Coordinates of C-alpha atoms in Angstrom, one line a residue:
M63 CA -13.0 17.4 34.4
T64 CA -13.2 20.8 35.9
R65 CA -9.4 21.1 36.0
P66 CA -6.5 18.9 35.2
Q67 CA -6.0 16.2 37.7
P68 CA -2.8 14.3 38.7
L69 CA -2.6 10.8 37.3
G70 CA -4.2 8.5 39.4
P71 CA -2.6 5.1 40.9
T72 CA -2.1 2.4 38.5
P73 CA -4.7 -0.4 38.8
A74 CA -3.5 -3.5 40.6
P75 CA -1.8 -5.8 38.3
T76 CA -3.1 -9.2 37.4
P77 CA -1.2 -12.3 38.0
G78 CA 0.2 -11.8 34.4
G79 CA 1.8 -8.4 35.5
A80 CA -0.6 -6.2 33.6
D81 CA -4.3 -4.8 33.9
E82 CA -6.2 -7.3 31.7
R83 CA -8.3 -4.7 30.1
I84 CA -5.3 -2.8 28.9
V85 CA -3.9 -6.2 27.4
A86 CA -7.2 -6.6 25.8
V87 CA -7.4 -3.2 24.3
R88 CA -4.0 -3.1 23.1
A89 CA -4.7 -6.4 21.4
A90 CA -7.9 -5.5 19.8
L91 CA -6.5 -2.2 18.3
A92 CA -3.9 -4.3 16.3
G93 CA -1.6 -1.2 15.8
R94 CA -4.4 1.4 14.9
A95 CA -4.6 4.7 16.6
L96 CA -7.2 5.9 19.0
V97 CA -8.7 9.1 17.8
F98 CA -10.8 11.4 20.2
V99 CA -13.5 13.5 18.3
G100 CA -16.1 15.8 19.7
M101 CA -17.1 19.4 20.6
M102 CA -14.5 21.9 22.0
G103 CA -14.8 21.3 25.8
S104 CA -15.5 17.8 25.6
G105 CA -12.3 16.6 27.1
K106 CA -10.5 15.2 24.4
S107 CA -7.1 16.3 25.2
A108 CA -7.4 15.7 28.9
I109 CA -9.0 12.2 28.7
G110 CA -6.8 11.3 25.8
Q111 CA -3.6 12.0 27.3
R112 CA -4.6 10.2 30.6
L113 CA -5.7 7.2 28.4
A114 CA -2.5 7.2 26.5
A115 CA -0.6 7.0 29.7
R116 CA -2.6 3.8 30.8
L117 CA -2.1 2.1 27.4
G118 CA 1.5 3.1 27.2
L119 CA 1.1 4.9 23.9
P120 CA 2.2 8.2 22.6
F121 CA -0.3 11.0 23.0
V122 CA -0.7 13.8 20.4
D123 CA -2.8 16.9 20.5
A124 CA -3.6 17.9 16.8
D125 CA -4.1 21.6 17.7
A126 CA -0.8 21.6 19.4
E127 CA 0.9 20.2 16.3
I128 CA -0.9 22.8 14.2
V129 CA 0.4 25.6 16.2
A130 CA 4.0 24.2 16.1
A131 CA 3.7 23.9 12.2
A132 CA 2.5 27.6 12.2
A133 CA 5.8 28.6 13.8
G134 CA 4.0 29.2 17.0
M135 CA 1.2 31.3 16.0
T136 CA -2.0 30.5 18.2
I137 CA -5.1 29.0 16.6
P138 CA -7.0 32.3 17.0
E139 CA -4.2 34.3 15.3
I140 CA -4.2 31.6 12.5
F141 CA -8.0 32.0 12.2
A142 CA -7.6 35.9 12.3
K143 CA -4.8 36.2 9.6
Y144 CA -5.7 33.3 7.3
G145 CA -9.3 32.5 8.0
E146 CA -11.0 29.1 8.9
R147 CA -10.6 27.4 5.4
Y148 CA -6.8 27.8 5.7
F149 CA -6.8 26.4 9.2
R150 CA -9.0 23.4 8.3
D151 CA -6.7 22.8 5.2
G152 CA -3.7 22.7 7.6
E153 CA -5.5 20.5 10.2
R154 CA -6.5 17.9 7.6
R155 CA -2.9 17.5 6.5
V156 CA -1.5 17.4 10.2
I157 CA -4.1 14.7 11.2
M158 CA -3.2 12.7 8.0
R159 CA 0.4 12.5 8.6
L160 CA 0.0 11.9 12.4
L161 CA -2.2 8.9 11.6
N162 CA 0.6 7.6 9.3
S163 CA 3.2 8.0 11.9
G164 CA 2.5 5.0 14.0
Q165 CA 0.2 4.0 16.8
I166 CA -0.8 6.9 19.0
V167 CA -3.7 8.4 21.0
L168 CA -4.8 11.5 19.1
A169 CA -6.9 14.3 20.1
T170 CA -8.6 16.3 17.4
G171 CA -9.9 19.7 17.1
G172 CA -13.9 20.2 17.3
G173 CA -14.3 20.7 13.6
A174 CA -11.9 18.2 12.3
F175 CA -14.3 15.2 12.0
M176 CA -16.6 17.3 9.8
D177 CA -14.1 17.0 6.9
P178 CA -15.1 13.6 4.9
R179 CA -11.4 13.0 4.2
T180 CA -10.3 13.3 7.6
R181 CA -13.2 10.9 8.6
E182 CA -12.1 8.5 5.9
R183 CA -8.4 8.4 7.0
I184 CA -9.3 8.1 10.6
G185 CA -11.6 5.0 9.6
E186 CA -8.6 3.6 7.7
R187 CA -5.9 4.1 10.4
G188 CA -7.7 4.4 13.6
V189 CA -10.7 3.8 16.0
S190 CA -12.6 7.1 16.6
I191 CA -14.1 7.8 20.0
W192 CA -16.8 10.5 20.2
L193 CA -16.8 12.2 23.6
D194 CA -20.5 13.4 23.8
A195 CA -21.0 16.3 26.1
D196 CA -24.3 18.3 26.7
L197 CA -24.4 22.0 26.1
K198 CA -24.4 23.0 29.7
T199 CA -21.2 21.0 30.4
L200 CA -19.5 22.3 27.3
M201 CA -20.2 26.0 28.2
K202 CA -19.0 25.6 31.6
R203 CA -15.6 24.3 30.4
V204 CA -15.1 26.6 27.4
R205 CA -15.8 29.8 29.6
R206 CA -12.6 29.3 31.2
K207 CA -10.6 30.0 28.2
N208 CA -10.7 32.6 25.4
D209 CA -8.9 30.6 22.8
R210 CA -11.9 29.3 20.7
P211 CA -12.1 31.6 17.7
L212 CA -15.5 30.3 16.6
L213 CA -17.1 31.4 19.8
H214 CA -15.8 35.1 19.6
T215 CA -19.4 36.1 18.8
D216 CA -22.0 38.4 20.6
D217 CA -23.7 35.3 21.9
P218 CA -21.2 32.5 22.5
E219 CA -23.7 30.0 24.1
E220 CA -26.1 30.5 21.1
T221 CA -23.1 29.9 18.7
L222 CA -22.1 26.8 20.5
R223 CA -25.6 25.3 20.5
R224 CA -25.8 25.8 16.6
L225 CA -22.4 24.2 16.3
L226 CA -23.5 21.2 18.4
E227 CA -26.7 20.7 16.3
T228 CA -24.9 20.9 13.1
R229 CA -22.0 18.7 14.1
R230 CA -24.0 16.0 16.0
P231 CA -25.0 13.9 13.1
L232 CA -21.4 13.6 12.0
Y233 CA -20.0 12.9 15.5
E234 CA -22.6 9.9 15.4
L235 CA -20.5 8.4 12.5
A236 CA -17.7 7.7 15.1
D237 CA -17.0 4.1 15.9
I238 CA -17.5 4.4 19.7
R239 CA -19.5 7.1 21.8
V240 CA -18.7 7.9 25.5
E241 CA -20.7 10.3 27.4
S242 CA -18.6 13.1 28.8
H243 CA -19.8 14.2 32.1
D244 CA -18.5 16.5 34.7
E245 CA -16.7 13.9 36.7
P246 CA -13.1 13.3 37.8
Q247 CA -10.9 12.6 34.9
D248 CA -10.0 9.0 36.1
V249 CA -13.6 8.1 36.1
M250 CA -13.9 9.1 32.5
V251 CA -10.9 7.2 31.7
E252 CA -12.3 4.1 33.1
A253 CA -15.6 4.6 31.3
T254 CA -13.6 4.8 28.0
L255 CA -11.7 1.6 28.7
D256 CA -15.0 0.0 29.4
A257 CA -16.4 1.2 26.2
L258 CA -13.4 0.1 24.2
I259 CA -13.7 -3.4 25.9
A260 CA -17.4 -3.7 25.0
E261 CA -17.1 -2.2 21.4
L262 CA -13.7 -3.3 19.7
P263 CA -14.7 -6.9 19.3
R264 CA -18.1 -5.8 17.5
L265 CA -16.1 -3.0 15.4
N266 CA -13.5 -5.6 14.4
A267 CA -16.1 -8.2 13.3
T268 CA -17.9 -5.5 11.4
R269 CA -14.6 -4.3 9.6
R270 CA -13.6 -8.0 8.7
A271 CA -17.0 -8.6 7.1
A272 CA -16.7 -5.1 5.0
H273 CA -13.2 -6.1 4.1
K274 CA -14.4 -9.6 2.7
K275 CA -17.3 -7.9 0.8
D276 CA -14.9 -5.3 -0.8
F277 CA -12.6 -7.8 -1.7
A278 CA -15.0 -10.1 -3.2
K279 CA -16.3 -7.1 -5.2
A280 CA -13.0 -6.2 -6.4
M281 CA -12.3 -9.9 -7.5
T282 CA -15.5 -10.1 -9.5
H283 CA -14.6 -7.2 -11.4
L284 CA -11.2 -8.3 -12.0
N285 CA -10.2 -4.7 -11.9
L286 CA -8.0 -4.0 -8.7
E287 CA -5.8 -1.5 -10.5
R288 CA -8.6 0.6 -11.5
I289 CA -10.1 0.7 -8.1
Q290 CA -6.8 1.6 -6.5
A291 CA -6.4 4.3 -9.2
D292 CA -9.6 5.9 -8.6
Q293 CA -9.3 6.2 -4.7
G294 CA -8.8 9.8 -3.8
A295 CA -9.7 10.9 -7.4
T296 CA -11.7 13.9 -5.9
H297 CA -9.2 14.6 -3.3
R298 CA -7.9 18.3 -3.6
E299 CA -5.8 20.5 -1.4
S300 CA -5.3 24.2 -1.6
V301 CA -2.3 26.1 -0.1
H302 CA -2.2 29.9 -0.1
V303 CA 1.1 31.8 -0.5
A304 CA 0.5 35.1 1.4
L305 CA 2.5 37.8 -0.5
G306 CA 0.0 40.7 -0.3
G307 CA -0.7 42.0 -3.8
R308 CA 1.4 39.0 -5.2
S309 CA -0.5 36.3 -3.2
Y310 CA -1.4 33.2 -5.2
D311 CA -2.9 29.8 -4.6
I312 CA -1.3 26.2 -5.1
L313 CA -3.9 23.6 -6.1
I314 CA -3.0 20.1 -5.6
G315 CA -4.9 17.0 -6.4
A316 CA -5.7 14.7 -9.4
G317 CA -7.2 15.6 -12.7
L318 CA -6.2 19.2 -12.5
L319 CA -4.5 19.2 -16.1
E320 CA -7.8 18.4 -17.6
E321 CA -9.3 21.4 -15.8
A322 CA -6.3 23.8 -16.5
G323 CA -8.0 25.9 -19.2
D324 CA -10.8 26.8 -16.7
H325 CA -8.3 27.6 -13.8
I326 CA -6.2 29.9 -16.1
S327 CA -9.4 31.6 -17.5
T328 CA -10.4 32.4 -13.8
V329 CA -7.1 34.1 -12.8
A330 CA -6.7 35.9 -16.2
P331 CA -10.0 36.2 -17.9
G332 CA -9.4 36.7 -21.7
A333 CA -5.7 36.3 -21.8
A334 CA -3.7 34.3 -24.2
C335 CA -0.8 32.2 -23.2
A336 CA 2.6 30.9 -24.4
I337 CA 3.2 27.2 -23.3
V338 CA 6.9 26.7 -22.5
T339 CA 7.5 22.8 -22.2
D340 CA 10.2 20.2 -23.1
E341 CA 10.1 17.4 -25.7
N342 CA 9.6 14.7 -22.8
V343 CA 6.5 16.6 -21.4
A344 CA 5.2 17.4 -24.8
R345 CA 5.1 13.9 -25.9
L346 CA 3.3 12.7 -22.7
H347 CA 1.0 15.5 -21.6
L348 CA 0.8 18.5 -24.1
P349 CA -2.3 17.1 -25.9
T350 CA -4.3 17.1 -22.7
L351 CA -3.2 20.7 -21.7
E352 CA -3.9 22.2 -25.2
K353 CA -7.3 20.6 -25.3
S354 CA -8.1 21.9 -22.0
L355 CA -7.1 25.4 -23.1
S356 CA -9.0 25.2 -26.3
K357 CA -12.1 24.0 -24.6
A358 CA -12.0 27.1 -22.4
G359 CA -11.3 29.3 -25.3
V360 CA -7.8 30.3 -24.5
R361 CA -5.5 31.3 -27.3
H362 CA -2.2 29.5 -26.8
K363 CA 1.2 28.9 -28.6
T364 CA 3.6 26.2 -27.6
I365 CA 7.4 26.6 -27.2
I366 CA 9.4 23.3 -26.9
V367 CA 12.9 23.1 -25.6
K368 CA 15.2 20.1 -25.0
P369 CA 14.9 18.4 -21.8
G370 CA 17.8 18.7 -19.1
E371 CA 19.8 21.3 -17.4
G372 CA 21.4 22.3 -20.7
S373 CA 18.2 24.2 -21.5
K374 CA 18.8 26.6 -18.6
S375 CA 21.2 28.6 -20.8
L376 CA 21.6 32.1 -22.0
A377 CA 20.9 30.9 -25.7
T378 CA 17.9 28.9 -24.7
F379 CA 16.4 31.9 -22.8
G380 CA 17.0 34.2 -25.7
R381 CA 15.2 31.9 -28.2
V382 CA 12.4 31.5 -25.8
C383 CA 12.1 35.1 -25.3
D384 CA 11.9 35.8 -29.0
E385 CA 9.3 33.2 -29.7
V386 CA 7.1 34.6 -26.8
L387 CA 7.4 38.0 -28.3
A388 CA 6.7 36.6 -31.9
A389 CA 3.5 34.9 -30.6
K390 CA 2.4 38.5 -29.5
I391 CA 2.0 37.7 -25.8
E392 CA 1.3 40.8 -24.1
R393 CA 2.1 41.9 -20.5
R394 CA -1.4 40.9 -19.4
D395 CA -1.3 37.5 -21.0
L396 CA 0.4 34.6 -19.6
I397 CA 3.3 32.3 -19.8
V398 CA 2.7 28.8 -18.8
A399 CA 5.6 27.0 -17.4
F400 CA 4.7 23.2 -18.1
G401 CA 7.3 20.9 -17.0
G402 CA 9.9 20.0 -14.2
G403 CA 12.3 22.3 -12.4
V404 CA 14.3 23.4 -15.6
V405 CA 11.2 24.5 -17.6
G406 CA 9.8 26.2 -14.5
D407 CA 13.0 28.2 -13.7
L408 CA 13.6 29.0 -17.5
A409 CA 9.9 29.9 -18.1
G410 CA 9.6 31.9 -15.0
F411 CA 12.6 33.8 -15.9
V412 CA 11.5 34.6 -19.4
A413 CA 8.1 35.7 -17.7
A414 CA 10.1 38.1 -15.5
S415 CA 12.0 39.5 -18.5
V416 CA 9.7 39.9 -21.5
R417 CA 8.0 43.3 -21.6
R418 CA 9.7 43.9 -18.2
G419 CA 7.6 41.3 -16.6
S420 CA 4.7 39.2 -17.7
R421 CA 2.3 37.0 -15.6
F422 CA 3.0 33.3 -15.6
V423 CA 1.4 30.2 -14.3
Q424 CA 3.2 27.0 -13.2
I425 CA 2.1 23.7 -13.9
P426 CA 4.8 21.5 -12.7
T427 CA 5.0 17.9 -13.9
T428 CA 7.8 16.3 -11.5
L429 CA 7.6 15.7 -7.8
L430 CA 10.6 17.9 -7.3
S431 CA 9.1 20.8 -9.1
Q432 CA 5.7 20.3 -7.4
V433 CA 7.2 20.5 -3.9
D434 CA 9.9 23.0 -4.5
S435 CA 10.8 24.9 -7.5
S436 CA 7.4 25.9 -8.7
V437 CA 6.7 27.6 -5.4
G438 CA 8.2 30.9 -4.1
G439 CA 9.1 32.8 -7.3
K440 CA 12.7 31.8 -7.8
T441 CA 13.6 31.8 -11.5
G442 CA 16.7 31.6 -13.4
I443 CA 19.3 30.0 -15.7
N444 CA 22.8 28.7 -15.1
S445 CA 26.2 30.1 -15.9
V446 CA 29.5 28.6 -16.7
H447 CA 30.4 29.7 -13.1
G448 CA 27.6 27.9 -11.3
K449 CA 23.8 27.0 -11.1
N450 CA 21.1 29.5 -10.9
L451 CA 23.4 32.6 -10.8
I452 CA 21.4 34.5 -13.4
G453 CA 17.8 35.1 -12.6
A454 CA 15.1 37.1 -10.6
F455 CA 12.3 36.7 -8.0
H456 CA 9.1 36.7 -10.0
Q457 CA 6.0 35.1 -8.4
P458 CA 3.6 33.0 -10.6
A459 CA -0.3 33.8 -10.6
L460 CA -1.3 30.2 -9.9
V461 CA 0.3 26.8 -9.5
L462 CA -1.4 23.6 -10.6
A463 CA 0.1 20.4 -9.3
D464 CA -1.6 17.5 -10.7
V465 CA -0.4 14.3 -9.1
D466 CA -1.8 12.0 -11.9
V467 CA 1.3 13.3 -14.1
L468 CA 3.7 11.8 -11.6
R469 CA 2.6 8.2 -12.8
T470 CA 4.8 8.9 -15.9
L471 CA 7.9 9.8 -14.1
P472 CA 10.7 7.4 -14.2
L473 CA 11.5 5.9 -10.6
R474 CA 14.8 7.8 -10.6
E475 CA 13.1 11.1 -11.1
F476 CA 10.4 10.4 -8.5
R477 CA 13.1 9.5 -5.9
A478 CA 15.1 12.7 -6.9
G479 CA 11.7 14.7 -6.0
Y480 CA 11.4 12.7 -2.7
A481 CA 14.6 14.2 -1.5
E482 CA 13.1 17.6 -1.6
V483 CA 10.2 16.3 0.3
V484 CA 12.4 14.9 3.1
K485 CA 14.1 18.3 3.2
Y486 CA 10.9 19.9 4.5
G487 CA 10.9 17.5 7.4
L488 CA 14.5 18.0 8.2
I489 CA 14.4 21.8 8.3
G490 CA 11.7 22.3 10.7
D491 CA 8.9 19.5 11.0
K492 CA 10.2 16.4 12.8
R493 CA 6.5 15.0 12.7
F494 CA 6.6 15.0 8.9
F495 CA 10.0 13.4 8.9
E496 CA 8.6 10.6 11.1
W497 CA 5.6 10.3 8.8
L498 CA 7.9 9.8 5.8
E499 CA 10.1 7.3 7.8
A500 CA 7.0 5.3 8.7
D501 CA 5.2 5.3 5.4
A502 CA 7.7 6.3 2.7
E503 CA 6.4 3.3 0.5
A504 CA 2.7 5.0 0.3
V505 CA 4.2 8.3 -0.9
F506 CA 5.6 6.3 -3.9
H507 CA 2.6 4.4 -4.6
S508 CA -0.6 6.1 -3.2
R509 CA -2.2 9.1 -4.7
A510 CA -3.6 10.3 -1.3
E511 CA -0.3 10.1 0.3
Q512 CA 1.2 12.0 -2.7
I513 CA -1.2 14.7 -2.4
C514 CA -0.6 15.0 1.3
A515 CA 3.2 15.2 0.7
V516 CA 3.1 17.6 -1.8
A517 CA 0.6 19.8 0.1
V518 CA 2.7 19.8 3.5
S519 CA 5.8 20.5 1.4
C520 CA 4.1 23.5 -0.2
E521 CA 2.8 24.8 3.0
T522 CA 6.0 24.7 4.7
K523 CA 7.7 26.4 1.9
A524 CA 4.8 29.0 1.6
A525 CA 5.1 29.9 5.0
I526 CA 8.7 30.5 4.9
V527 CA 8.4 32.5 1.4
G528 CA 5.6 34.7 3.1
R529 CA 8.0 35.6 5.9
D530 CA 11.3 36.0 3.5
E531 CA 10.4 36.3 -0.1
T532 CA 13.8 37.2 -1.4
E533 CA 15.9 35.2 0.9
Q534 CA 17.2 37.8 3.2
G535 CA 16.7 35.8 6.2
D536 CA 15.4 32.3 7.0
R537 CA 14.5 31.4 3.4
A538 CA 17.9 30.2 3.1
L539 CA 16.8 27.0 5.3
L540 CA 15.2 25.8 2.1
N541 CA 18.8 25.3 0.8
L542 CA 19.5 22.5 3.2
G543 CA 22.0 20.1 1.3
H544 CA 22.2 22.5 -1.6
T545 CA 25.5 24.0 -0.8
F546 CA 27.0 20.5 -1.2
G547 CA 24.5 19.5 -3.9
H548 CA 25.0 22.5 -6.2
A549 CA 28.7 21.9 -5.8
F550 CA 28.5 18.1 -6.9
E551 CA 26.2 19.3 -9.7
L552 CA 28.7 21.8 -11.2
L553 CA 31.6 19.4 -11.0
A554 CA 29.5 16.6 -12.6
G555 CA 29.1 19.1 -15.5
Y556 CA 25.3 19.1 -15.0
D557 CA 25.2 15.8 -16.7
S558 CA 21.8 14.3 -15.7
E559 CA 23.1 10.8 -16.5
R560 CA 25.6 11.2 -13.6
L561 CA 23.6 13.2 -11.2
V562 CA 20.3 14.9 -11.1
H563 CA 19.4 17.7 -8.9
G564 CA 17.5 15.7 -6.3
E565 CA 20.3 13.1 -5.9
G566 CA 22.7 15.8 -5.4
V567 CA 20.4 17.3 -2.8
A568 CA 20.1 13.8 -1.2
I569 CA 23.8 13.5 -0.9
G570 CA 24.1 17.1 0.3
M571 CA 21.7 16.6 3.1
A572 CA 23.4 13.4 4.3
C573 CA 26.7 15.5 4.1
A574 CA 25.2 18.5 5.9
A575 CA 23.9 16.0 8.7
R576 CA 27.2 14.3 9.0
F577 CA 29.1 17.8 9.0
S578 CA 26.8 19.0 11.7
A579 CA 27.6 15.8 13.8
R580 CA 31.4 16.3 13.2
L581 CA 31.1 20.0 14.6
G582 CA 29.2 18.6 17.6
L583 CA 26.0 20.3 16.6
C584 CA 23.8 17.3 16.4
A585 CA 24.0 13.6 17.5
P586 CA 25.8 11.1 15.3
Q587 CA 22.6 9.0 15.4
D588 CA 20.7 11.9 13.9
A589 CA 23.1 11.9 10.9
E590 CA 22.9 8.3 10.4
R591 CA 19.1 8.4 10.7
V592 CA 18.9 10.9 7.8
A593 CA 21.3 9.0 5.6
R594 CA 19.5 5.6 6.4
H595 CA 16.2 7.1 5.5
L596 CA 17.3 8.5 2.1
A597 CA 19.1 5.2 1.3
S598 CA 16.1 3.2 2.1
V599 CA 14.3 4.7 -0.9
G600 CA 17.2 4.2 -3.2
L601 CA 18.8 7.7 -3.0
P602 CA 22.5 8.1 -2.9
T603 CA 24.0 9.6 0.4
E604 CA 27.8 9.6 -0.4
I605 CA 29.8 11.5 -2.9
R606 CA 31.7 8.3 -4.2
Q607 CA 28.2 7.3 -5.3
I608 CA 28.3 9.8 -8.1
P609 CA 29.4 7.9 -11.3
G610 CA 32.8 8.8 -12.5
W611 CA 33.6 11.0 -9.7
R612 CA 37.3 12.1 -9.9
D613 CA 37.5 15.5 -8.2
D614 CA 39.2 16.2 -4.9
A615 CA 38.2 18.0 -1.7
Q616 CA 39.8 21.2 -2.8
A617 CA 37.8 21.1 -6.2
V618 CA 34.4 20.6 -4.1
L619 CA 35.4 23.6 -1.9
A620 CA 36.2 25.7 -4.7
A621 CA 32.8 25.0 -6.4
M622 CA 31.0 25.8 -3.1
Y623 CA 32.5 29.3 -3.3
Q624 CA 30.2 29.8 -6.4
D625 CA 27.0 29.3 -3.9
K626 CA 24.6 32.2 -4.1
K627 CA 24.7 32.2 -0.2
V628 CA 28.5 33.2 -0.1
E629 CA 28.8 36.7 1.7
G630 CA 32.0 38.6 1.8
G631 CA 33.9 35.5 0.5
A632 CA 32.7 33.4 3.4
L633 CA 30.8 30.1 3.2
T634 CA 27.2 29.6 4.5
F635 CA 26.0 26.2 5.3
I636 CA 22.4 25.1 6.4
L637 CA 23.4 22.6 9.3
M638 CA 21.3 20.8 11.9
R639 CA 20.9 20.6 15.6
G640 CA 18.7 17.5 15.2
V641 CA 15.9 16.2 12.9
G642 CA 13.6 19.0 12.2
E643 CA 16.1 21.7 13.8
A644 CA 17.9 23.3 10.7
F645 CA 19.6 26.7 11.0
I646 CA 21.8 28.9 9.0
A647 CA 25.5 28.8 9.7
K648 CA 27.4 31.7 8.5
S649 CA 31.2 32.0 8.2
V650 CA 31.9 28.4 8.4
E651 CA 35.8 27.9 8.5
P652 CA 37.0 26.6 5.1
A653 CA 39.5 24.4 6.9
E654 CA 36.7 22.6 8.7
A655 CA 35.0 22.2 5.5
L656 CA 37.9 21.0 3.6
G657 CA 38.9 18.5 6.4
F658 CA 35.2 17.1 6.3
L659 CA 35.3 16.8 2.4
K660 CA 38.6 14.8 2.5
D661 CA 37.2 12.6 5.1
E662 CA 34.0 12.1 3.0
L663 CA 35.9 11.3 -0.2
A664 CA 37.9 8.7 1.7
R665 CA 34.8 6.9 3.0

């Protein structure tokens, strides 16, 4: 394995037309992934790629996926700019969604298997193969490259020795061990196949026995729902929004609401707070938040508004500002936005305005607000002329996204939030979209997948906001589907009975994809794929699905001209060259848009 070797000849076929070992391994895997773990330099990528070719499976290198997700930054650059913790958080999320995207052969980074959550997910979805190489072999290989940030020390060999000693006990937890020698890669592939043939039957038998034991235990307690609910209870993710002096963290997980007082006290010791929430959230979750704040000794005042887009008005904004001032909330105190996107936008704008700028914390309670509106500092209210036309950029000090509160969301609201999750895959992360295609049901029902989906969405948005805080450039990509969607909302009178924001975005994304195909920018199959996935979870994808729709194409076009991205009287759309390849299209011809809208309304 001293250098990449060309693929060797295919083994002689058996009378059945295939290598018997390949057939046996594919059958024994039963759809699971093969995941290579081990130290840097152990040959995971080289052997994994060649084994994948032999098995007829896709090969994915997790490190390459991380680099792609980081907009081309190298791993040493990620380490240098953000640190190892940031890298490990992103690595865990990448591996989680890769394992959910179908049967693959996956090569992981040397430290990935150290994370217990990653090991657990590999155990659920795959078979782990530890390539065990000794120190001499590892040093011989890693010396050839300078892309190992953990070895940028005065004594790389001693550093590697300590890493190997520390990690070995955890590598030993892998399902299968294969010694990695300095031999031709074809020899190592054969050794790996032999190990799979020998070990998979034993591994499958062990897993079947464990499954029976767990099932029997669950049936004994007659408490399956509680067991499922408790899975992943301690799973937490953290995403950092890097904005210099305005940087902040997004904490994502279960049980965060009960800890909110402690987290708020940490970011603002001694501060009081005004909680801005709506009637629905207050009824369901306010006692939990208030108890947490009281326990942490945080003085608080609650301000309740009516639910729905109607509260994003000048009248409600003025009332909330007055109540915040009446509560003697000072500039160094906090305003807590406790609710969905409406409350977050309203409370954030209040925070940006009261005393010329107060600190605030976002505690989003809907999927849509957790993945989108609570992150990035956009605040505002609506005008009779359009949505979010009055507002300011004002970053929070902290975001607490507790996925437990999503259990109380009506299905329609969860679906609406899911549309924004899909958006992140469409604008620049094809792998994420493929994961959603493969396992959307899990995002709707599994806490672990919800945490992952929220974290990946926030991570994507945080990276874009870090590059373009005030939407002077590529932050506009986050508006995929919104030029259409905001127009639909305006014409529907912001009536949530007819159309909620996420539904407007879903129809808007399907329209943007079809418009892209009409302009010859993307394949019609990609547009169909987008609409098919949105429809598969129950989201609308066509204008005529909006109840009571009576407006014509000219009315939609006129509403689009109220969009914030209009420059010099010219329309700007976010369009697609393919799934995961969105771009900003300025000065789209009005006649093109009008013709498209006429055809859409005639569908």
